[in-house]
Coordinates of C-alpha atoms in Angstrom, one line a residue:
X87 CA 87.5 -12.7 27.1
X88 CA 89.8 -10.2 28.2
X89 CA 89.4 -9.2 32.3
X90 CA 89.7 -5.9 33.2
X91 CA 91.4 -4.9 36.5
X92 CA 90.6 -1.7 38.2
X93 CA 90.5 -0.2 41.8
X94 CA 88.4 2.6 43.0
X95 CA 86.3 5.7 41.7
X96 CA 88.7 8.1 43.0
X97 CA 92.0 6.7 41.0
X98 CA 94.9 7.6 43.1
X99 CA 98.9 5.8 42.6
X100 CA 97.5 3.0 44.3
X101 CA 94.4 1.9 42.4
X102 CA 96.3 3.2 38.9
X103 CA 99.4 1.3 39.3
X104 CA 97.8 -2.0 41.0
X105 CA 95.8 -2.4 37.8
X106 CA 98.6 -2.0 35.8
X107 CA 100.4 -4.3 37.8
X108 CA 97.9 -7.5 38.1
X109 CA 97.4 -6.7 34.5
X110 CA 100.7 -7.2 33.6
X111 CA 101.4 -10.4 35.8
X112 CA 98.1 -11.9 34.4
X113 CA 98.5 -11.3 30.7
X114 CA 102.3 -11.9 30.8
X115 CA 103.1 -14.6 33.3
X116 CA 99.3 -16.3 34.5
X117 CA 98.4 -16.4 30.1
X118 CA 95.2 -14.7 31.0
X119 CA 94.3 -11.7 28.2
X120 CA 93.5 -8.8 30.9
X121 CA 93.6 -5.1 30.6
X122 CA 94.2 -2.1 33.7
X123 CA 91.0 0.0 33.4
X124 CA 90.1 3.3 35.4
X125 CA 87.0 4.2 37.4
X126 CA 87.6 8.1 36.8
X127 CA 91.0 10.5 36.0
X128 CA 93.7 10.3 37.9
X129 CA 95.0 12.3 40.4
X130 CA 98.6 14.2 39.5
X131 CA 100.7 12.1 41.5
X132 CA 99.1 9.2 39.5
X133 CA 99.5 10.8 36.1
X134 CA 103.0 11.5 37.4
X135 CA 103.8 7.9 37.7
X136 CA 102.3 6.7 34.5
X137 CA 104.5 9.2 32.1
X138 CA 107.5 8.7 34.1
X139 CA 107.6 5.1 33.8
X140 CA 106.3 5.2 30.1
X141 CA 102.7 3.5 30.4
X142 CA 99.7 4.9 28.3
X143 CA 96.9 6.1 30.4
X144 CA 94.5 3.2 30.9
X145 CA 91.0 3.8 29.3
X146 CA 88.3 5.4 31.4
X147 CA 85.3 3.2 32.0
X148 CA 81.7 3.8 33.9
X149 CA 80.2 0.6 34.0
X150 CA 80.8 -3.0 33.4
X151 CA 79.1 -5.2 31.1
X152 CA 77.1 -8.3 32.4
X153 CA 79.1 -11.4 32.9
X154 CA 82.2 -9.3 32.1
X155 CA 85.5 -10.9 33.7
X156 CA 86.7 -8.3 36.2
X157 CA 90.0 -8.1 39.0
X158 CA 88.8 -5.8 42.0
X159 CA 92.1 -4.1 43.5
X160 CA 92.3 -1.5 46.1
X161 CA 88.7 -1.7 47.1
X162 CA 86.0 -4.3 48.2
X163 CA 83.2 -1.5 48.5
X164 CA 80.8 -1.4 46.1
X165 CA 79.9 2.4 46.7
X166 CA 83.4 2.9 44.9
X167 CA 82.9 0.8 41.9
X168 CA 80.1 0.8 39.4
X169 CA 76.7 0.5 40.1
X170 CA 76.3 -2.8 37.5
X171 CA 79.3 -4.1 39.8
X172 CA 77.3 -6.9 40.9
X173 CA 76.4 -8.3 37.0
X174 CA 80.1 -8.7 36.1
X175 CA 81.5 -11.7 37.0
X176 CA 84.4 -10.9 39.8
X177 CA 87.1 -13.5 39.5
X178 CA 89.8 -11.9 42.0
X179 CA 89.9 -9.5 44.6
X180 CA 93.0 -8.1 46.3
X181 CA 92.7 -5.3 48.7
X182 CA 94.2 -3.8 52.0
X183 CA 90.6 -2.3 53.2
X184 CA 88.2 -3.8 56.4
X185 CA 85.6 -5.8 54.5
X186 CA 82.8 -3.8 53.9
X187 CA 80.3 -6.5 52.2
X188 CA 77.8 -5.9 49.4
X189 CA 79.4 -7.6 46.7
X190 CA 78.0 -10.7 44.9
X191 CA 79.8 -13.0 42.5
X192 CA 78.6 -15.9 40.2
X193 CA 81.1 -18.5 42.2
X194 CA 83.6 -19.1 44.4
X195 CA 86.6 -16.4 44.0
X196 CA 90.1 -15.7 44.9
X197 CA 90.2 -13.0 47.5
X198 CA 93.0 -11.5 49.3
X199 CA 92.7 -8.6 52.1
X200 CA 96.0 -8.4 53.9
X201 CA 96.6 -5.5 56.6
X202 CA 99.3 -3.8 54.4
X203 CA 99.6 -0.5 53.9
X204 CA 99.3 -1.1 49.9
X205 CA 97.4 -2.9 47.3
X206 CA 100.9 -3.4 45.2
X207 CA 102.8 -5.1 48.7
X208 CA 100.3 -7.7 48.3
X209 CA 100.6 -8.4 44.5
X210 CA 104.4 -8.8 45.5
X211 CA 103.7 -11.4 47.9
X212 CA 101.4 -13.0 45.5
X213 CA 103.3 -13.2 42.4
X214 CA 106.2 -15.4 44.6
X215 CA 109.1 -15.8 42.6
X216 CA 107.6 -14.4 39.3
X217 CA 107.7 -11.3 41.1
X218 CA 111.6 -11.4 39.4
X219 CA 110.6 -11.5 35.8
X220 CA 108.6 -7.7 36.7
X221 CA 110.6 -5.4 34.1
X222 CA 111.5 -2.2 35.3
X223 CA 108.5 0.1 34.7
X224 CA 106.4 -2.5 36.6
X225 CA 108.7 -2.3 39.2
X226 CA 108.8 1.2 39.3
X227 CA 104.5 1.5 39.5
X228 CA 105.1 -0.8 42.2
X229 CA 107.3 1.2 44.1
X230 CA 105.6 4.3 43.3
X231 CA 102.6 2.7 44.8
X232 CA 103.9 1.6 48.1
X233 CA 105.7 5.0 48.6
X234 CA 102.5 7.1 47.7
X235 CA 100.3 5.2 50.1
X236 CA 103.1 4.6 53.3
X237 CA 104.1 8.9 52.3
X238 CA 107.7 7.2 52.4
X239 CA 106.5 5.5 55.9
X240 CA 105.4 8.3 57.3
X241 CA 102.1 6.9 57.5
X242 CA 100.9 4.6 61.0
X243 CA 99.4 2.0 57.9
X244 CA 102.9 1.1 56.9
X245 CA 104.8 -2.0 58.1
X246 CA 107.6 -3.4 58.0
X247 CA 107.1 -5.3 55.1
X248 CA 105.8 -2.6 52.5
X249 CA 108.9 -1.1 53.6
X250 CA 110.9 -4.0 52.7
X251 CA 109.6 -4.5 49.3
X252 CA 110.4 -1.1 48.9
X253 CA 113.8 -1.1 49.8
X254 CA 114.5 -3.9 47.8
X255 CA 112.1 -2.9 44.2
X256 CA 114.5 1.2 44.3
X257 CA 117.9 -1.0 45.1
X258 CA 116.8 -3.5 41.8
X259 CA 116.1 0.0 40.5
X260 CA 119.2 2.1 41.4
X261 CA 116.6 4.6 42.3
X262 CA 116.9 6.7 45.8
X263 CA 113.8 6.1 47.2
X264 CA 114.3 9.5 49.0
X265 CA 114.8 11.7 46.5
X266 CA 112.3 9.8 44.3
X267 CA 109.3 10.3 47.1
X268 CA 109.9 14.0 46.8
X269 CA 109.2 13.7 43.8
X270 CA 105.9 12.0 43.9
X271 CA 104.6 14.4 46.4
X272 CA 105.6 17.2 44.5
X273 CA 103.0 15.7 41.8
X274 CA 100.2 15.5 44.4
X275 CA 101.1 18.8 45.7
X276 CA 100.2 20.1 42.4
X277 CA 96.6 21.0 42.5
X278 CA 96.7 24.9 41.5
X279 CA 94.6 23.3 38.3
X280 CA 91.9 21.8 39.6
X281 CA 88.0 23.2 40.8
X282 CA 87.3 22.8 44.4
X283 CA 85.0 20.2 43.5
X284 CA 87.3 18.2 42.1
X285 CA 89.8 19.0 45.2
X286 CA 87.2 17.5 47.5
X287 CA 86.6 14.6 45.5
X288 CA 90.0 13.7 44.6
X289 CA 90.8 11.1 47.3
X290 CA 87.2 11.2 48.6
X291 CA 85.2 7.7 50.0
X292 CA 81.6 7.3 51.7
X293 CA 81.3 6.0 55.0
X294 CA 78.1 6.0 57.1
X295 CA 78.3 6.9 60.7
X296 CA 75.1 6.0 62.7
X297 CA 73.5 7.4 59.8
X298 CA 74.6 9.9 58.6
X299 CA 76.5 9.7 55.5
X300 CA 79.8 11.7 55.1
X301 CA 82.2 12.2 51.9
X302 CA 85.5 11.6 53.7
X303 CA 88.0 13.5 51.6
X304 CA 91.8 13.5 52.4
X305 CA 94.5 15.8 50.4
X306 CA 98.0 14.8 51.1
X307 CA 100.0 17.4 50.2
X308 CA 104.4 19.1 50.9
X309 CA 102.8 22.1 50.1
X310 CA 99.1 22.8 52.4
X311 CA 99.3 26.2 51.6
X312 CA 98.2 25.9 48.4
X313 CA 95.1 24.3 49.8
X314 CA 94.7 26.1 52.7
X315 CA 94.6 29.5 51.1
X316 CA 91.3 28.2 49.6
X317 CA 89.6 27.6 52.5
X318 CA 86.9 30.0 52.1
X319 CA 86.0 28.7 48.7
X320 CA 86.0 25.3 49.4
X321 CA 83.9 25.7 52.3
X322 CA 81.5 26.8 50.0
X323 CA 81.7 24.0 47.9
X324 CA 81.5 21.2 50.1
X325 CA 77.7 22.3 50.7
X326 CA 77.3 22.1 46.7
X327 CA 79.0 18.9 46.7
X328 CA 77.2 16.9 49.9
X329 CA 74.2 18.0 48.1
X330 CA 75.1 16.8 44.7
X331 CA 76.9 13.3 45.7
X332 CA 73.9 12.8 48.0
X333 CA 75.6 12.8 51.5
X334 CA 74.8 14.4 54.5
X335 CA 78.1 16.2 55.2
X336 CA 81.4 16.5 53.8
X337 CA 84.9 16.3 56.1
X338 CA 88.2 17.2 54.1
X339 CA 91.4 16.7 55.9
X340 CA 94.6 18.3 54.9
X341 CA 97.1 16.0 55.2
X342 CA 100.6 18.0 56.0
X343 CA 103.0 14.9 54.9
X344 CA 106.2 17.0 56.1
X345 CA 104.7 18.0 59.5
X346 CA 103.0 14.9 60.0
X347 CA 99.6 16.6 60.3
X348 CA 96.3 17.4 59.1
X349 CA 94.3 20.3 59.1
X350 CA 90.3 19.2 59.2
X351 CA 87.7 22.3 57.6
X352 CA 84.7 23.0 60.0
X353 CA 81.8 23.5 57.8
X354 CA 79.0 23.4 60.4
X355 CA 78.3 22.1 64.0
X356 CA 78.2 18.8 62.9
X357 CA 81.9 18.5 61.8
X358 CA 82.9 20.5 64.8
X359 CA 81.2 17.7 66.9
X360 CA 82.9 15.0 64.8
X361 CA 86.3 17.1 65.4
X362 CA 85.8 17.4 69.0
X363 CA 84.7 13.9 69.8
X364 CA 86.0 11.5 67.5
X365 CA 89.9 13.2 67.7
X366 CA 89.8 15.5 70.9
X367 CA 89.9 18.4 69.6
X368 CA 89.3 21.9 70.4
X369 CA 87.5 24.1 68.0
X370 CA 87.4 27.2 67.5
X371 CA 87.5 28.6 63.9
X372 CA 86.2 27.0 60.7
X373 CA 89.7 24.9 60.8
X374 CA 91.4 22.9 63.1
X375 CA 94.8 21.3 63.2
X376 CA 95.1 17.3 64.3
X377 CA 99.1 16.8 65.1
X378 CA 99.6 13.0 64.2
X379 CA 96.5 12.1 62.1
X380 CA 97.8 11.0 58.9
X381 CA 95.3 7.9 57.3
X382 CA 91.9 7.7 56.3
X383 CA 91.9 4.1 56.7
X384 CA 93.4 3.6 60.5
X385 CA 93.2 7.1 62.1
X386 CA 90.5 8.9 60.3
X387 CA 87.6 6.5 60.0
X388 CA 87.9 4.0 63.0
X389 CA 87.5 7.2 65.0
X390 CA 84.6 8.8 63.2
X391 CA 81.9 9.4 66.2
X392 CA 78.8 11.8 66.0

């Protein structure tokens, strides 16, 4: 049976290039048939990544069959992976995310949750010295990876490690890591395309916060502008879209990567409370700036308060 590795709902660089990744070292190195799968499309920095380093668009998949072989990367939450999650039979799990619990699995498994800034760091450290025999467009995903989720170390998640592996994956490519990073974030900057919907839910998880259930949405952009300048509409939509995904409210922050900032939309009274007492801000409008806050994962939600 071949296992399929895939990551979260929401594919961004990370949970597209991860599968590709384990895929790769599992089918080519470990003699286990596997195949990268994706939850949902990816976002443009992620579509980015696959044509420039030549892979083919892994297939789309909803659900898992029972007692299919699956890899978990990027996520141990089952809210982010399909709802028949629990009938496949999970042989790995590698992930950077707090351990949010719900899974089941027919036996023992290997699981690895590291505090790295990235999914891919960890599959370095994993793979040992086969990490050498990685040909060059693995090598690039990789790198693309660490880079999109540290925004070239900008972000408080990313250590000194990730940045190592980095340093050393662009020298083995003669790529400057730099200039490359611009363009990745010119990618994810490009969003003119997309619905507002599909803005919101483009780097978008569920958390619960005494109770109240909140799409956490996060566009990290060069350009917040672009964004920005939709304010009005998007407002509007996250009503449509907490009512459609089922959640109580909906929080979008607009991540500045240049500024090292993010912008967070007040749609009602309940996200100016979150605003005010979970990051000490002072509200005024229907948007407020937060200097610093740059990650979902160690800014955003360890400080979600009602």
């Amino acid at each position: 049976m071949t296992t399929l590795v895939f990551g979260h709902k929401s594919p961004d660089t990370d949970s597209t290039g991860s599968p590709i990744i384990w895929a790769w070292y599992l089918s080519e190195i470990k003699g286990t048939p596997a195949k990268a799968v994706l939850l949902g499309e990816p976002n443009t920095e992620a579509a980015f990544v696959i044509e420039k380093w030549g892979f083919e668009k892994p297939e789309i998949i909803s659900t898992v069959a029972a007692d299919q072989d699956v890899v978990i990367v990027d996520t141990n939450n089952p809210a982010e992976l399909p709802e028949a999650i629990n009938d496949a039979n999970i042989t790995a799990i590698i992930d950077h995310h707090k351990l949010v619990g719900g899974l089941e699995t027919k036996g023992p498994i290997d699981i690895t949750i590291r505090p790295l800034a990235c999914t891919a760091t960890i599959m370095f450290d994993l793979m040992g010295d086969d990490a050498d025999k990685m040909p060059d467009n693995i090598k690039g995903a990789m790198l693309s990876c660490i880079l999109s989720d540290t925004l070239e170390f900008r972000s408080p998640t990313t250590t000194d490690h990730d940045k190592a592996v980095a340093t050393k994956l662009a020298a083995e490519l003669n790529i400057d890591m730099a200039a490359y990073a611009a363009e990745l974030f010119e990618a994810k900057s490009d969003v003119s395309e997309f619905s507002d919907a599909d803005l919101i839910r483009m780097d978008s998880k569920e958390f619960t916060v005494e109770g109240t259930k909140f799409r956490v949405s996060v566009l990290e952009t060069t350009a917040p502008k672009i964004v920005l300048d939709r304010k009005a509409s998007l407002l509007n939509s996250m009503v449509e879209v907490a009512a459609e995904d089922g959640v109580d409210h909906v929080l979008l922050f607009v991540v500045d990567i240049l500024n090292e900032e993010a912008t967070l939309f007040i749609q009602n009274d309940t996200v100016k409370t979150v605003a005010e007492k979970s990051f000490g801000a002072t509200v005024t409008g229907d948007a407020v700036v937060l200097p610093g806050i740059m990650s979902r994962k160690k800014q955003i939600i360890p400080n979600l308060t009602l």
